[in-house]
mmCIF file of C-alpha atoms in Angstrom:
data_model
loop_
_atom_site.group_PDB
_atom_site.id
_atom_site.type_symbol
_atom_site.label_atom_id
_atom_site.label_comp_id
_atom_site.label_asym_id
_atom_site.label_seq_id
_atom_site.Cartn_x
_atom_site.Cartn_y
_atom_site.Cartn_z
ATOM 1 C CA UNK A 1257 -23.152 -5.220 1.212
ATOM 2 C CA UNK A 1258 -21.107 -7.418 3.403
ATOM 3 C CA UNK A 1259 -21.651 -10.254 0.571
ATOM 4 C CA UNK A 1260 -20.058 -7.458 -2.402
ATOM 5 C CA UNK A 1261 -16.776 -6.612 0.207
ATOM 6 C CA UNK A 1262 -16.702 -10.859 0.013
ATOM 7 C CA UNK A 1263 -16.836 -11.031 -3.375
ATOM 8 C CA UNK A 1264 -14.548 -8.282 -4.003
ATOM 9 C CA UNK A 1265 -11.577 -9.722 -1.694
ATOM 10 C CA UNK A 1266 -12.024 -13.070 -3.238
ATOM 11 C CA UNK A 1267 -11.564 -11.690 -6.943
ATOM 12 C CA UNK A 1268 -8.857 -9.415 -5.428
ATOM 13 C CA UNK A 1269 -7.016 -13.123 -4.075
ATOM 14 C CA UNK A 1270 -7.842 -14.223 -8.225
ATOM 15 C CA UNK A 1271 -6.203 -11.934 -10.100
ATOM 16 C CA UNK A 1272 -3.481 -11.738 -7.387
ATOM 17 C CA UNK A 1273 -2.720 -16.058 -7.686
ATOM 18 C CA UNK A 1274 -3.173 -15.218 -11.628
ATOM 19 C CA UNK A 1275 -0.714 -12.360 -11.909
ATOM 20 C CA UNK A 1276 1.910 -14.510 -9.555
ATOM 21 C CA UNK A 1277 1.393 -17.657 -11.748
ATOM 22 C CA UNK A 1278 1.462 -16.122 -15.484
ATOM 23 C CA UNK A 1279 3.906 -14.104 -16.723
ATOM 24 C CA UNK A 1280 1.018 -13.164 -19.882
ATOM 25 C CA UNK A 1281 -1.050 -11.548 -17.389
ATOM 26 C CA UNK A 1282 0.835 -8.205 -15.147
ATOM 27 C CA UNK A 1283 0.146 -6.058 -12.354
ATOM 28 C CA UNK A 1284 2.407 -2.494 -12.078
ATOM 29 C CA UNK A 1285 2.894 -0.381 -9.334
ATOM 30 C CA UNK A 1286 5.115 1.677 -7.734
ATOM 31 C CA UNK A 1287 5.182 0.569 -3.863
ATOM 32 C CA UNK A 1288 3.131 -2.583 -2.916
ATOM 33 C CA UNK A 1289 0.889 -0.025 -1.602
ATOM 34 C CA UNK A 1290 0.420 1.109 -4.882
ATOM 35 C CA UNK A 1291 0.142 -2.358 -6.978
ATOM 36 C CA UNK A 1292 -2.233 -3.315 -3.842
ATOM 37 C CA UNK A 1293 -4.814 -0.356 -4.606
ATOM 38 C CA UNK A 1294 -4.857 -1.331 -8.102
ATOM 39 C CA UNK A 1295 -5.507 -4.503 -7.430
ATOM 40 C CA UNK A 1296 -8.051 -3.890 -5.691
ATOM 41 C CA UNK A 1297 -9.670 -1.123 -8.531
ATOM 42 C CA UNK A 1298 -9.468 -4.254 -10.962
ATOM 43 C CA UNK A 1299 -11.193 -6.556 -8.927
ATOM 44 C CA UNK A 1300 -14.036 -3.940 -8.497
ATOM 45 C CA UNK A 1301 -13.590 -3.695 -12.343
ATOM 46 C CA UNK A 1302 -13.409 -7.326 -12.601
ATOM 47 C CA UNK A 1303 -16.460 -7.678 -10.598
ATOM 48 C CA UNK A 1304 -18.684 -5.406 -12.542
ATOM 49 C CA UNK A 1305 -17.793 -6.918 -15.424
ATOM 50 C CA UNK A 1306 -18.917 -10.376 -14.856
ATOM 51 C CA UNK A 1307 -22.169 -8.477 -12.911
ATOM 52 C CA UNK A 1308 -23.690 -6.903 -16.110
ATOM 53 C CA UNK A 1309 -21.745 -8.316 -19.351
ATOM 54 C CA UNK A 1310 -21.390 -12.014 -18.830
ATOM 55 C CA UNK A 1311 -25.226 -13.413 -17.958
ATOM 56 C CA UNK A 1312 -26.338 -11.349 -21.201
ATOM 57 C CA UNK A 1313 -23.089 -13.579 -22.810
ATOM 58 C CA UNK A 1314 -23.770 -16.582 -21.215
ATOM 59 C CA UNK A 1315 -27.667 -16.290 -23.066
ATOM 60 C CA UNK A 1316 -26.469 -15.206 -25.819
ATOM 61 C CA UNK A 1317 -24.093 -18.699 -25.947
ATOM 62 C CA UNK A 1318 -26.344 -20.929 -24.600
ATOM 63 C CA UNK A 1319 -26.807 -22.849 -27.890
ATOM 64 C CA UNK A 1320 -23.283 -23.209 -28.015
ATOM 65 C CA UNK A 1321 -22.870 -24.320 -24.225
ATOM 66 C CA UNK A 1322 -25.028 -27.264 -24.701
ATOM 67 C CA UNK A 1323 -23.412 -27.868 -27.831
ATOM 68 C CA UNK A 1324 -20.205 -27.834 -26.179
ATOM 69 C CA UNK A 1325 -20.935 -29.555 -22.888
ATOM 70 C CA UNK A 1326 -20.387 -25.884 -21.387
ATOM 71 C CA UNK A 1327 -16.810 -25.903 -22.560
ATOM 72 C CA UNK A 1328 -17.755 -22.501 -23.913
ATOM 73 C CA UNK A 1329 -17.526 -20.863 -20.847
ATOM 74 C CA UNK A 1330 -13.700 -21.245 -20.412
ATOM 75 C CA UNK A 1331 -13.742 -19.170 -23.494
ATOM 76 C CA UNK A 1332 -16.370 -16.488 -22.055
ATOM 77 C CA UNK A 1333 -14.462 -16.104 -18.782
ATOM 78 C CA UNK A 1334 -11.009 -15.543 -21.251
ATOM 79 C CA UNK A 1335 -13.647 -12.594 -22.464
ATOM 80 C CA UNK A 1336 -14.249 -11.826 -19.722
ATOM 81 C CA UNK A 1337 -10.484 -11.071 -18.172
ATOM 82 C CA UNK A 1338 -9.763 -9.565 -21.730
ATOM 83 C CA UNK A 1339 -12.768 -7.262 -21.294
ATOM 84 C CA UNK A 1340 -11.031 -5.938 -17.642
ATOM 85 C CA UNK A 1341 -8.116 -5.591 -19.322
ATOM 86 C CA UNK A 1342 -9.375 -3.428 -21.475
ATOM 87 C CA UNK A 1343 -11.178 -1.445 -18.685
ATOM 88 C CA UNK A 1344 -8.430 -1.057 -16.760
ATOM 89 C CA UNK A 1345 -6.334 0.192 -19.099
ATOM 90 C CA UNK A 1346 -9.187 3.073 -20.008
ATOM 91 C CA UNK A 1347 -9.592 3.663 -16.056
ATOM 92 C CA UNK A 1348 -5.710 4.092 -16.243
ATOM 93 C CA UNK A 1349 -5.261 0.847 -13.567
ATOM 94 C CA UNK A 1350 -2.203 -0.352 -14.676
ATOM 95 C CA UNK A 1351 -3.724 -3.921 -15.461
ATOM 96 C CA UNK A 1352 -2.657 -6.041 -18.617
ATOM 97 C CA UNK A 1353 -3.402 -9.223 -19.634
ATOM 98 C CA UNK A 1354 -1.165 -9.830 -23.308
ATOM 99 C CA UNK A 1355 -3.527 -11.799 -24.905
ATOM 100 C CA UNK A 1356 -6.114 -15.105 -25.803
ATOM 101 C CA UNK A 1357 -3.816 -17.751 -23.874
ATOM 102 C CA UNK A 1358 -2.997 -15.880 -21.062
ATOM 103 C CA UNK A 1359 -6.317 -14.753 -20.436
ATOM 104 C CA UNK A 1360 -7.840 -18.512 -20.784
ATOM 105 C CA UNK A 1361 -5.497 -20.347 -18.575
ATOM 106 C CA UNK A 1362 -5.439 -16.788 -16.289
ATOM 107 C CA UNK A 1363 -9.613 -17.446 -16.226
ATOM 108 C CA UNK A 1364 -8.829 -21.258 -15.436
ATOM 109 C CA UNK A 1365 -6.776 -19.938 -12.424
ATOM 110 C CA UNK A 1366 -8.745 -17.267 -11.424
ATOM 111 C CA UNK A 1367 -11.940 -19.315 -11.361
ATOM 112 C CA UNK A 1368 -10.272 -22.089 -9.557
ATOM 113 C CA UNK A 1369 -9.099 -19.366 -6.438
ATOM 114 C CA UNK A 1370 -12.204 -17.128 -6.335
ATOM 115 C CA UNK A 1371 -13.904 -20.689 -5.609
ATOM 116 C CA UNK A 1372 -11.999 -21.829 -3.103
ATOM 117 C CA UNK A 1373 -12.390 -18.018 -1.526
ATOM 118 C CA UNK A 1374 -16.188 -18.384 -1.774
ATOM 119 C CA UNK A 1375 -15.864 -21.162 -0.498
ATOM 120 C CA UNK A 1376 -13.169 -19.489 2.905
ATOM 121 C CA UNK A 1377 -15.016 -16.311 3.392
ATOM 122 C CA UNK A 1378 -18.009 -15.944 5.153
ATOM 123 C CA UNK A 1379 -21.061 -14.538 3.375
ATOM 124 C CA UNK A 1380 -24.626 -13.201 3.927
ATOM 125 C CA UNK A 1381 -25.665 -15.950 5.387
ATOM 126 C CA UNK A 1382 -23.673 -16.745 7.917
#
């Protein structure tokens, strides 16, 4: 359970960084509390997408992974972010990614910040 909370906090921080740095990724809310709750909801959706969908996509794209020396991972991360945006819209969460370019750069930012957060935050092994 602690690992789930840590990953959700790391995802929320990574998404917040991408929203702050990119104009193409937006999060709307009436108040700061509403924005924070929306961010947590989007982090949960993003975590579920990464847990359920991403492994299947990575498995199916394994030949492309070899061919591109791993650069296809950037595209997969962008597609996962676009899928999160689509699901957030269906769940009436005020989160939107404007297009593939924003998703590509946002995926890089999210990967870097999430990695850094996982290094800082404790997990179940601690």
